[in-house]
C-alpha positions as CSV (number, residue, x, y, z in Angstrom):
1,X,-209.5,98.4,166.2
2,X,-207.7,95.7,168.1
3,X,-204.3,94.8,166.9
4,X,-202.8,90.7,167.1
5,X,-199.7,89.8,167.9
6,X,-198.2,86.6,166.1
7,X,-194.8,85.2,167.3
8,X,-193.1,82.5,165.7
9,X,-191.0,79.6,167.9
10,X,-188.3,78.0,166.0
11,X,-188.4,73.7,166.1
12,X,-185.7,72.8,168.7
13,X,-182.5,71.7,166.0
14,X,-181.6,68.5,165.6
15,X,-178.6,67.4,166.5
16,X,-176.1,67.1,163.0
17,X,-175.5,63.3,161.2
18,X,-171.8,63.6,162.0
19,X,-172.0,64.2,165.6
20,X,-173.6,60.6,166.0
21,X,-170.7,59.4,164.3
22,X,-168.1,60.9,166.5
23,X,-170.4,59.8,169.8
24,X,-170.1,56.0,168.9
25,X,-166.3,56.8,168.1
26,X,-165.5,57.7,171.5
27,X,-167.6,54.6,172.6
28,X,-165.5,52.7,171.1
29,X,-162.6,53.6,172.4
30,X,-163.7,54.0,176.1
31,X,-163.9,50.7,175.6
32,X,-160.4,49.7,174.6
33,X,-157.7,48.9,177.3
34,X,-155.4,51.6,178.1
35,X,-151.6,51.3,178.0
36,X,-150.5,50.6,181.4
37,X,-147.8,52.3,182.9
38,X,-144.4,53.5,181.3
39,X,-142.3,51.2,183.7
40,X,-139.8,48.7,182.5
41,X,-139.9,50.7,178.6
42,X,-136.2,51.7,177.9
43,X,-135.2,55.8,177.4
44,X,-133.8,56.6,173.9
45,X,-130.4,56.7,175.5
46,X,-130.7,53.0,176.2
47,X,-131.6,51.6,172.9
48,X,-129.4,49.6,171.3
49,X,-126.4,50.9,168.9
50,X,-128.4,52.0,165.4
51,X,-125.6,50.2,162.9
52,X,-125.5,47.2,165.0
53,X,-127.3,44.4,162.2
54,X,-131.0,44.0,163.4
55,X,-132.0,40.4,163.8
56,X,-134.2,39.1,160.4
57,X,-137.5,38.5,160.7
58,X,-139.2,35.7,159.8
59,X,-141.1,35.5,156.4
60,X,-145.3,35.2,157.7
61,X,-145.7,33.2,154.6
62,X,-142.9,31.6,152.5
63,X,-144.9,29.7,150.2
64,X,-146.0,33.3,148.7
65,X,-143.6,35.2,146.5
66,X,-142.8,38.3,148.3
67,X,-143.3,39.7,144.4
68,X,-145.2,39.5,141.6
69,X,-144.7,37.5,138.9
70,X,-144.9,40.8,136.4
71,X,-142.2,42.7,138.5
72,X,-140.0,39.7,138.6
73,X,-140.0,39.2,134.7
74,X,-139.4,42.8,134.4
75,X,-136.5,43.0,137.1
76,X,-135.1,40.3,135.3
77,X,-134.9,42.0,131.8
78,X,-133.4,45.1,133.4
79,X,-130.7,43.2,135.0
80,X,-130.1,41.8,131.4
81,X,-129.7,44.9,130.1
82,X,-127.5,46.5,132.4
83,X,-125.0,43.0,132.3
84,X,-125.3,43.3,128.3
85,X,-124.4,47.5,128.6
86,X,-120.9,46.7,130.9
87,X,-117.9,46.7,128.8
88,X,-116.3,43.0,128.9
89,X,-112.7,42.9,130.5
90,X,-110.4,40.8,128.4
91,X,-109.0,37.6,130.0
92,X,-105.3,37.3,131.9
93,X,-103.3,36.8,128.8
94,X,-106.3,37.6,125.7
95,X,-105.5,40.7,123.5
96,X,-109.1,43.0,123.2
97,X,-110.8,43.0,120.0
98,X,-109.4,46.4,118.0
99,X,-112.4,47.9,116.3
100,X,-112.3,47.0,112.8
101,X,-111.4,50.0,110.5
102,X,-113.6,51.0,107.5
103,X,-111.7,51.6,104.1
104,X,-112.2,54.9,102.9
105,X,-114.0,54.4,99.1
106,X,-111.9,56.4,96.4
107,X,-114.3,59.0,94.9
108,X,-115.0,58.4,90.8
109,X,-112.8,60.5,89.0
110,X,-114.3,61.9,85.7
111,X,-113.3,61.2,82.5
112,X,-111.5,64.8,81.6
113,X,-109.7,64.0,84.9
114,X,-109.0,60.6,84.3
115,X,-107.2,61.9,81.2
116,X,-105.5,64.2,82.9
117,X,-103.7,62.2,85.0
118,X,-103.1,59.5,82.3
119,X,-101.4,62.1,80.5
120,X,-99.4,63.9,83.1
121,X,-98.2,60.3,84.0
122,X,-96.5,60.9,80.6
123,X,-94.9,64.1,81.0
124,X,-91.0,65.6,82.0
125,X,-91.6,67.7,84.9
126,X,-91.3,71.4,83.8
127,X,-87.7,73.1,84.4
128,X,-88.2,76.2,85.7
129,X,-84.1,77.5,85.1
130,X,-85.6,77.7,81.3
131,X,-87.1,81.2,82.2
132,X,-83.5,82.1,82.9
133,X,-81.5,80.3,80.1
134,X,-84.0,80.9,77.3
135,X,-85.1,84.6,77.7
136,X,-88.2,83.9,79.7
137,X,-89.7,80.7,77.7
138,X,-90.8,77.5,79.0
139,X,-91.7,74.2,76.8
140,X,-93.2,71.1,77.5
141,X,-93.3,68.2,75.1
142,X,-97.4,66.6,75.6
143,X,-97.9,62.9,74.0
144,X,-101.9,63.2,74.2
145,X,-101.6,60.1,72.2
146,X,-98.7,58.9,72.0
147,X,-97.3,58.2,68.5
148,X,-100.5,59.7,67.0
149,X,-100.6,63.3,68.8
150,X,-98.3,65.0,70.1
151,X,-97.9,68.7,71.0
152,X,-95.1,71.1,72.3
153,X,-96.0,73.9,74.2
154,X,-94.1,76.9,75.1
155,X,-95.0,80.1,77.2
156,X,-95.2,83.5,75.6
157,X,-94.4,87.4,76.2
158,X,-96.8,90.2,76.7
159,X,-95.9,91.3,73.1
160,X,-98.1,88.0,71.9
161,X,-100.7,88.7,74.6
162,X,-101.6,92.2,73.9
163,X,-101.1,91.0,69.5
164,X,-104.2,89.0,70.6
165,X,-105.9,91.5,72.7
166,X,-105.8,93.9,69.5
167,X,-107.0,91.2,67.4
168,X,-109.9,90.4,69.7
169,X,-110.5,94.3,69.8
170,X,-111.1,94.6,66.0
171,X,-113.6,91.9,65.7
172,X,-117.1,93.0,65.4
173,X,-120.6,91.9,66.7
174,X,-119.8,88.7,67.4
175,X,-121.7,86.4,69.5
176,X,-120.4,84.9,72.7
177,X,-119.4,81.5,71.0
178,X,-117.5,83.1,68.4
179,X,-115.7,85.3,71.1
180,X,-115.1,82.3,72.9
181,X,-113.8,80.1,69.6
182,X,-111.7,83.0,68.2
183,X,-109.7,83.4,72.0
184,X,-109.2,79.4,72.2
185,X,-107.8,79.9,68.3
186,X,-105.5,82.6,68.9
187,X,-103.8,81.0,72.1
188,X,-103.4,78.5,70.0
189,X,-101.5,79.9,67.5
190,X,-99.3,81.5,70.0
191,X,-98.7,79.1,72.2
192,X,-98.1,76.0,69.8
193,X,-93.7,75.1,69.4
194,X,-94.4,72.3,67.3
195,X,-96.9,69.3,66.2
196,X,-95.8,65.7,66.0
197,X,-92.2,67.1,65.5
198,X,-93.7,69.8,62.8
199,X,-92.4,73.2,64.3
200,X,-94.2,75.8,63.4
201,X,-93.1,79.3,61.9
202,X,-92.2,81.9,65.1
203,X,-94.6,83.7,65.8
204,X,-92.2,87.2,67.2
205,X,-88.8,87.9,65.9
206,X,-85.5,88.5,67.8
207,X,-86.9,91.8,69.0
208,X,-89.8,90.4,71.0
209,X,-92.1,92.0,68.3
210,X,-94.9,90.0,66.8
211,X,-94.5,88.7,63.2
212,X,-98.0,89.5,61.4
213,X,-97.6,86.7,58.5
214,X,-96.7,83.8,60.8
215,X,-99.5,84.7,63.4
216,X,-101.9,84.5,60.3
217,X,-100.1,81.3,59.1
218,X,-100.3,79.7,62.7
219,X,-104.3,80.8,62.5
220,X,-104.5,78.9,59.5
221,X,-103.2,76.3,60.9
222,X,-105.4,75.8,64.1
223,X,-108.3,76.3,61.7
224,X,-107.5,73.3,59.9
225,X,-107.6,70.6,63.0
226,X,-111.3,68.9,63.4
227,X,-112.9,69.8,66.0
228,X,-111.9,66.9,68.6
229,X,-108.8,67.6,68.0
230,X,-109.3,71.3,68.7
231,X,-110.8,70.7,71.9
232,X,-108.1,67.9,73.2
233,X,-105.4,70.8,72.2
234,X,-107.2,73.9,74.0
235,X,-107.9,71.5,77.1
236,X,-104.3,70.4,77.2
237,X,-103.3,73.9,76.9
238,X,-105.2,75.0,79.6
239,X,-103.8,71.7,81.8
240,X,-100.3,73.1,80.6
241,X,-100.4,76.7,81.9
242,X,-101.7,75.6,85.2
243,X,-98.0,73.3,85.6
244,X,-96.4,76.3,84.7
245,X,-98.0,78.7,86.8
246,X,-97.9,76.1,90.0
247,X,-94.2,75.2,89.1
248,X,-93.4,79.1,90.0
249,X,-95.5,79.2,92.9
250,X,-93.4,76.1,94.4
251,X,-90.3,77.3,93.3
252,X,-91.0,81.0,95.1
253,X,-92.2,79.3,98.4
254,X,-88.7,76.6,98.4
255,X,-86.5,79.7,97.7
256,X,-88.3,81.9,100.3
């Protein structure tokens, strides 16, 4: 049995696309003139100063804008801007424009506290000295309207506040409105001197005690007013015991 032999032989390579490329680069450039010698070329010591001005060349082309007409327009608008954004300096002898100051708008008042004030307007301020002259009592003369309604109000003793405490106490299952209605009548009738000059009965004696019958007449009394005027008496009431109780807290902080 004979054996064969086969060997392979590999194609000689040819040469790769770039390396024609980089042949007729250097052709080219063999054929270019060399620099000639360095003679004559100033060192870097030698050149001239570097802030001395350098001479200006001459435009190649004057005729052509050196920019475009877009970037002129827009260099143009941006030199606006920036002439617009600089504060102006007044003028030798011209006062600067003061900004012009807004007027604050007065908030709308409602109408309990337009009343309020219309009334208080009305009013003799409240003399405090009448805690110390009158055993602890303060009244206050209120034309809600005047010639028609008026009211004098006067402060009153614990004796009066617990009365209506008790009273309160001895009312049964009543709902919140009728809580609320019986309070309003009872500081009514203790706190009520008089009605368009009408003084009413006392309501404790010399001893400080409360007087049963003229609570229960002063009662009868409140119940009698309609209902507006109810309401205009308890909100003046109200109005009244705030004076009272800010009064004190301005004569405590003078005398402190």
């Amino acid at each position: 049995m004979s054996k064969t032999t086969t060997q392979f032989s590999d194609a000689p390579a040819s040469p790769p696309p770039y390396r024609k490329i980089i042949d007729q680069a250097k052709a080219r450039a063999a054929q270019q003139e060399r620099p000639g010698p360095m003679q004559g070329v100033p060192r870097f010591d030698q050149l001239p100063d570097r802030n001395a001005s350098m001479p200006v060349q001459p435009v190649a082309n004057p005729d052509k804008p050196f920019l475009s007409a877009q970037t002129a327009e827009g260099l143009k608008a941006l030199n606006a801007q920036i002439t617009r954004s600089q504060p102006v300096e007044p003028e030798e002898g011209e006062e600067s424009a003061q900004p012009e100051m807004l007027t604050p708008v007065p908030l709308e008042l409602s109408d309990d506290e337009k009343l309020r004030q219309a009334i208080e307007k009305r009013l003799t301020p409240i003399d405090i000295g009448q805690y110390l002259l009158s055993g602890n009592e303060v009244t206050q003369n209120i034309p809600i309207i005047p010639g028609k309604l008026e009211v004098k109000f006067r402060t009153i003793t614990e004796y009066e506040e617990g009365w209506v405490d008790t009273y309160l106490g001895k009312q049964r299952e009543l709902t919140n409105r009728q809580v609320l209605r019986a309070l309003n009548e009872c500081s009514l009738a203790c706190y009520v001197e008089s009605v368009n000059g009408v003084k009413w009965p006392p309501s404790v004696g010399r001893d400080g005690q409360v007087i049963p019958q003229n609570i229960d007449e002063r009662l009868s009394r409140v119940r009698k007013f309609h209902s507006s005027i109810f309401a205009l008496l308890v909100q003046n009431l109200g109005w009244f015991v705030e004076r009272v109780n800010k009064s004190l807290t301005t004569e405590a902080l003078g005398n402190g």
